[in-house]
Short mmCIF file of C-alpha atoms and ligand atoms in Angstrom, two decimals:
data_model
loop_
_atom_site.label_atom_id
_atom_site.label_comp_id
_atom_site.label_asym_id
_atom_site.label_seq_id
_atom_site.Cartn_x
_atom_site.Cartn_y
_atom_site.Cartn_z
CA MET A 1 -43.38 -101.88 -9.30
CA GLY A 2 -43.61 -105.61 -8.60
CA THR A 3 -45.59 -107.46 -5.97
CA ILE A 4 -43.95 -108.39 -2.65
CA ILE A 5 -43.32 -111.91 -3.97
CA GLU A 6 -41.85 -110.62 -7.21
CA ASP A 7 -39.60 -108.24 -5.31
CA ALA A 8 -38.46 -111.04 -2.99
CA ASN A 9 -37.75 -113.26 -5.98
CA LYS A 10 -35.74 -110.54 -7.61
CA GLU A 11 -33.68 -110.04 -4.48
CA ALA A 12 -33.11 -113.79 -4.30
CA THR A 13 -31.91 -113.82 -7.92
CA GLY A 14 -29.68 -110.85 -7.21
CA SER A 15 -27.96 -112.39 -4.21
CA ALA A 16 -27.66 -115.82 -5.85
CA LEU A 17 -25.87 -113.98 -8.61
CA ALA A 18 -23.54 -112.12 -6.31
CA GLN A 19 -22.60 -115.53 -4.85
CA LYS A 20 -21.94 -116.93 -8.29
CA ASN A 21 -19.77 -113.86 -8.89
CA PRO A 22 -19.69 -114.11 -12.67
CA LYS A 23 -17.22 -112.23 -14.82
CA ILE A 24 -19.06 -109.75 -17.00
CA VAL A 25 -17.97 -107.78 -20.04
CA PHE A 26 -20.37 -105.20 -21.45
CA VAL A 27 -20.23 -104.92 -25.24
CA LEU A 28 -21.41 -101.53 -26.43
CA GLY A 29 -21.50 -99.54 -29.65
CA GLY A 30 -24.09 -98.09 -32.00
CA PRO A 31 -26.59 -100.18 -33.94
CA GLY A 32 -24.66 -101.99 -36.67
CA SER A 33 -21.25 -101.41 -35.07
CA GLY A 34 -20.50 -105.15 -35.05
CA LYS A 35 -21.33 -106.17 -31.47
CA GLY A 36 -23.13 -109.40 -32.37
CA THR A 37 -20.58 -110.50 -34.98
CA GLN A 38 -17.58 -109.97 -32.70
CA CYS A 39 -19.37 -111.57 -29.70
CA ALA A 40 -19.76 -114.76 -31.75
CA ASN A 41 -15.99 -114.75 -32.37
CA ILE A 42 -15.21 -114.15 -28.68
CA VAL A 43 -17.51 -117.04 -27.68
CA GLU A 44 -15.71 -119.36 -30.08
CA HIS A 45 -12.20 -118.44 -28.94
CA PHE A 46 -12.57 -117.57 -25.28
CA GLY A 47 -15.50 -119.62 -23.92
CA TYR A 48 -17.76 -116.77 -22.89
CA THR A 49 -21.55 -117.01 -23.02
CA HIS A 50 -23.10 -114.34 -25.25
CA LEU A 51 -26.21 -112.59 -23.94
CA SER A 52 -27.69 -110.07 -26.37
CA ALA A 53 -30.20 -107.88 -24.53
CA GLY A 54 -32.00 -107.22 -27.83
CA ASP A 55 -32.24 -110.97 -28.57
CA LEU A 56 -33.59 -111.65 -25.08
CA LEU A 57 -36.23 -108.95 -25.59
CA ARG A 58 -37.17 -110.34 -29.02
CA ALA A 59 -37.47 -113.85 -27.50
CA GLU A 60 -39.73 -112.38 -24.81
CA ILE A 61 -42.02 -110.96 -27.52
CA LYS A 62 -42.14 -114.36 -29.27
CA SER A 63 -42.91 -116.21 -26.03
CA GLY A 64 -46.21 -114.32 -25.79
CA SER A 65 -45.35 -112.79 -22.41
CA GLU A 66 -47.61 -110.09 -20.96
CA ASN A 67 -44.91 -107.50 -21.69
CA GLY A 68 -44.60 -108.62 -25.32
CA THR A 69 -46.69 -105.92 -26.96
CA MET A 70 -45.06 -103.14 -24.95
CA ILE A 71 -41.57 -104.41 -25.84
CA GLN A 72 -42.48 -104.76 -29.51
CA ASN A 73 -43.77 -101.20 -29.67
CA MET A 74 -40.66 -99.81 -28.01
CA ILE A 75 -38.30 -101.70 -30.34
CA LYS A 76 -40.26 -100.48 -33.37
CA GLU A 77 -39.73 -96.93 -32.14
CA GLY A 78 -36.07 -97.50 -31.25
CA LYS A 79 -36.84 -96.66 -27.61
CA ILE A 80 -35.23 -98.20 -24.55
CA VAL A 81 -37.37 -100.80 -22.79
CA PRO A 82 -37.85 -100.16 -19.02
CA SER A 83 -34.81 -101.34 -17.07
CA GLU A 84 -36.80 -103.66 -14.85
CA VAL A 85 -37.78 -105.84 -17.82
CA THR A 86 -34.31 -106.07 -19.36
CA VAL A 87 -32.44 -106.50 -16.08
CA ASN A 88 -34.73 -109.37 -15.08
CA LEU A 89 -34.21 -111.14 -18.40
CA LEU A 90 -30.43 -110.76 -18.11
CA LEU A 91 -30.27 -111.92 -14.49
CA LYS A 92 -32.39 -114.95 -15.27
CA ALA A 93 -30.20 -115.88 -18.22
CA ILE A 94 -27.05 -115.57 -16.10
CA ALA A 95 -28.52 -117.53 -13.19
CA GLU A 96 -29.68 -120.35 -15.46
CA ASN A 97 -26.31 -120.74 -17.15
CA GLU A 98 -23.47 -122.81 -15.71
CA ASN A 99 -20.81 -120.60 -17.24
CA ASP A 100 -19.23 -117.87 -15.14
CA LYS A 101 -18.11 -115.61 -18.02
CA PHE A 102 -20.65 -113.50 -19.89
CA LEU A 103 -20.64 -110.99 -22.72
CA ILE A 104 -23.61 -108.69 -22.26
CA ASP A 105 -24.24 -107.19 -25.69
CA GLY A 106 -26.26 -104.00 -26.23
CA PHE A 107 -26.78 -103.23 -22.53
CA PRO A 108 -26.70 -100.93 -20.52
CA ARG A 109 -28.17 -98.44 -23.01
CA ASN A 110 -28.73 -95.57 -20.61
CA GLU A 111 -27.80 -94.42 -17.11
CA GLU A 112 -30.92 -95.95 -15.63
CA ASN A 113 -30.11 -99.37 -17.18
CA ARG A 114 -26.62 -99.18 -15.74
CA ALA A 115 -27.66 -98.17 -12.24
CA ALA A 116 -30.48 -100.75 -12.15
CA PHE A 117 -28.18 -103.59 -13.16
CA GLU A 118 -25.47 -102.69 -10.68
CA ALA A 119 -28.02 -102.26 -7.88
CA VAL A 120 -29.95 -105.49 -8.48
CA ALA A 121 -27.09 -107.74 -9.59
CA GLY A 122 -24.47 -106.26 -7.30
CA ILE A 123 -21.88 -106.77 -10.05
CA GLU A 124 -19.67 -104.35 -11.96
CA PRO A 125 -18.27 -105.22 -15.37
CA GLU A 126 -14.70 -106.39 -15.71
CA PHE A 127 -14.40 -103.99 -18.62
CA VAL A 128 -16.46 -102.46 -21.42
CA LEU A 129 -15.76 -103.19 -25.08
CA TYR A 130 -16.78 -100.22 -27.16
CA PHE A 131 -17.06 -100.63 -30.91
CA ASP A 132 -16.62 -97.23 -32.45
CA CYS A 133 -17.92 -96.88 -36.00
CA PRO A 134 -19.00 -93.92 -38.17
CA VAL A 135 -22.75 -93.49 -38.53
CA GLU A 136 -22.62 -93.78 -42.35
CA GLU A 137 -20.94 -97.19 -42.12
CA MET A 138 -23.41 -98.42 -39.47
CA GLU A 139 -26.35 -97.25 -41.58
CA LYS A 140 -25.01 -99.08 -44.61
CA ARG A 141 -24.62 -102.31 -42.63
CA LEU A 142 -28.08 -102.13 -41.06
CA LEU A 143 -29.79 -101.50 -44.38
CA SER A 144 -28.05 -104.42 -46.04
CA ARG A 145 -28.11 -107.08 -43.34
CA ASN A 146 -31.61 -108.45 -44.11
CA GLN A 147 -32.29 -110.19 -40.81
CA GLY A 148 -36.00 -109.50 -41.08
CA ARG A 149 -35.88 -107.11 -38.14
CA GLU A 150 -38.75 -104.67 -37.82
CA ASP A 151 -36.35 -101.97 -36.66
CA ASP A 152 -33.89 -102.19 -39.58
CA ASN A 153 -35.72 -99.59 -41.69
CA ILE A 154 -34.38 -96.11 -42.29
CA ASP A 155 -36.93 -94.35 -40.02
CA THR A 156 -36.25 -96.56 -36.99
CA ILE A 157 -32.51 -96.66 -37.70
CA ARG A 158 -32.33 -92.84 -37.46
CA LYS A 159 -34.22 -92.97 -34.15
CA ARG A 160 -31.84 -95.65 -32.84
CA PHE A 161 -28.81 -93.50 -33.74
CA LYS A 162 -30.31 -90.56 -31.86
CA VAL A 163 -30.99 -92.68 -28.78
CA PHE A 164 -27.46 -94.06 -28.95
CA LEU A 165 -25.90 -90.59 -29.05
CA GLU A 166 -28.14 -89.09 -26.39
CA SER A 167 -28.53 -91.98 -23.94
CA SER A 168 -25.92 -94.67 -24.55
CA LEU A 169 -22.77 -92.60 -25.13
CA PRO A 170 -23.06 -91.13 -21.60
CA VAL A 171 -22.84 -94.68 -20.22
CA ILE A 172 -19.62 -95.21 -22.17
CA GLU A 173 -18.32 -91.91 -20.81
CA TYR A 174 -19.19 -93.02 -17.28
CA TYR A 175 -17.15 -96.22 -17.64
CA SER A 176 -14.43 -94.30 -19.38
CA SER A 177 -14.06 -92.13 -16.28
CA LYS A 178 -13.52 -95.38 -14.35
CA ASP A 179 -10.90 -96.48 -16.86
CA LYS A 180 -12.96 -99.48 -17.91
CA VAL A 181 -13.50 -98.76 -21.60
CA ARG A 182 -11.55 -100.57 -24.33
CA LYS A 183 -12.38 -98.68 -27.50
CA ILE A 184 -11.99 -100.41 -30.83
CA ASP A 185 -12.28 -99.00 -34.35
CA SER A 186 -14.92 -101.31 -35.85
CA ALA A 187 -15.22 -99.73 -39.28
CA LYS A 188 -12.56 -102.20 -40.47
CA PRO A 189 -13.13 -105.71 -41.88
CA VAL A 190 -14.40 -108.31 -39.35
CA GLY A 191 -11.11 -110.24 -39.18
CA GLU A 192 -9.05 -107.15 -38.53
CA VAL A 193 -11.39 -105.96 -35.80
CA PHE A 194 -11.25 -109.40 -34.17
CA GLY A 195 -7.46 -109.26 -34.20
CA THR A 196 -7.69 -106.24 -31.90
CA VAL A 197 -10.47 -107.78 -29.81
CA LYS A 198 -8.46 -110.97 -29.34
CA ALA A 199 -5.55 -109.09 -27.78
CA LEU A 200 -7.88 -107.66 -25.15
CA PHE A 201 -9.02 -111.11 -24.07
CA THR A 202 -5.54 -112.58 -24.03
CA PRO A 203 -3.93 -112.45 -20.56
CA GLY A 204 -1.03 -110.06 -20.32
CA GLN A 205 -2.19 -107.92 -23.24
CA GLN A 206 -5.10 -106.16 -21.57
CA THR A 207 -3.97 -102.69 -22.52
CA ALA A 208 -2.93 -103.43 -26.09
CA ALA A 209 -5.84 -101.63 -27.71
CA SER A 210 -7.35 -99.35 -25.11
N1 LIG B 1 -33.34 -102.73 -26.44
C1 LIG B 1 -33.64 -102.15 -25.23
N2 LIG B 1 -32.82 -102.39 -24.17
C2 LIG B 1 -31.69 -103.13 -24.27
C3 LIG B 1 -31.37 -103.70 -25.51
C4 LIG B 1 -32.22 -103.47 -26.59
O1 LIG B 1 -34.64 -101.47 -25.07
O2 LIG B 1 -30.98 -103.28 -23.27
C5 LIG B 1 -34.27 -102.50 -27.57
C6 LIG B 1 -34.14 -101.11 -28.20
O3 LIG B 1 -35.40 -100.71 -28.67
C7 LIG B 1 -33.17 -101.36 -29.35
C8 LIG B 1 -33.64 -102.74 -29.82
O4 LIG B 1 -34.00 -103.42 -28.63
O5 LIG B 1 -33.26 -100.38 -30.35
C9 LIG B 1 -32.63 -103.54 -30.61
O6 LIG B 1 -31.49 -103.75 -29.81
P1 LIG B 1 -30.25 -104.61 -30.36
O7 LIG B 1 -29.18 -104.53 -29.31
O8 LIG B 1 -30.70 -105.95 -30.78
O9 LIG B 1 -29.83 -103.80 -31.65
P2 LIG B 1 -28.39 -103.46 -32.20
O10 LIG B 1 -27.97 -102.23 -31.48
O11 LIG B 1 -27.49 -104.63 -31.91
O12 LIG B 1 -28.61 -103.26 -33.66
MG1 LIG B 2 -27.07 -106.77 -32.00
#
């Protein structure tokens, strides 16, 4: 729970956002499914701004914020950080950016994330990109990517897979029931996957790979 001023600020950010009416695409998929890699390609070709919820949380830890230790502990355990924290970071990043097209990568991770974002931001995603990849392939990628992440060790990776299956897949099912999911097989080489992604962002070909 925030103070009255914090709550008022949040409402102000929310309504400022609704006025800006940005176009939002959620990019979901298990850890190591290729979200970050493909988002970089989409940014380059289609002029979106890439907001990785995980990167925003890691930046928050680095900035020495009062939530830093809590966030760090949750990431180490592969747990989902309280919605309030993540939603605020995302809304701030959107409000501060001049662009009106955003890829939100790695969020919403559970039903509560989804409901909180829609309630506070007052925005629904244009569509949801879902990178579908077998667990064995994702595990291989995570263990070999060497980005110095504290959560890329086998123990945390297994916990992240479990959280993805139990908490994040239901979000994808929710959007699927609203016909908003564009599912892509991301076990293929990067260029091939991007070929499919590209078609989805090219006007007139929206249904090419759904
Ligand atoms: N995380 C979270 N909420 C989010 C996004 C990330 O709590 O909305 C935390 C969670 O602990 C997750 C970690 O940050 O396991 C890393 O997320 P990231 O999206 O960077 O990992 P990826 O799935 O891309 O490997
Ligand atoms: Mg990522």
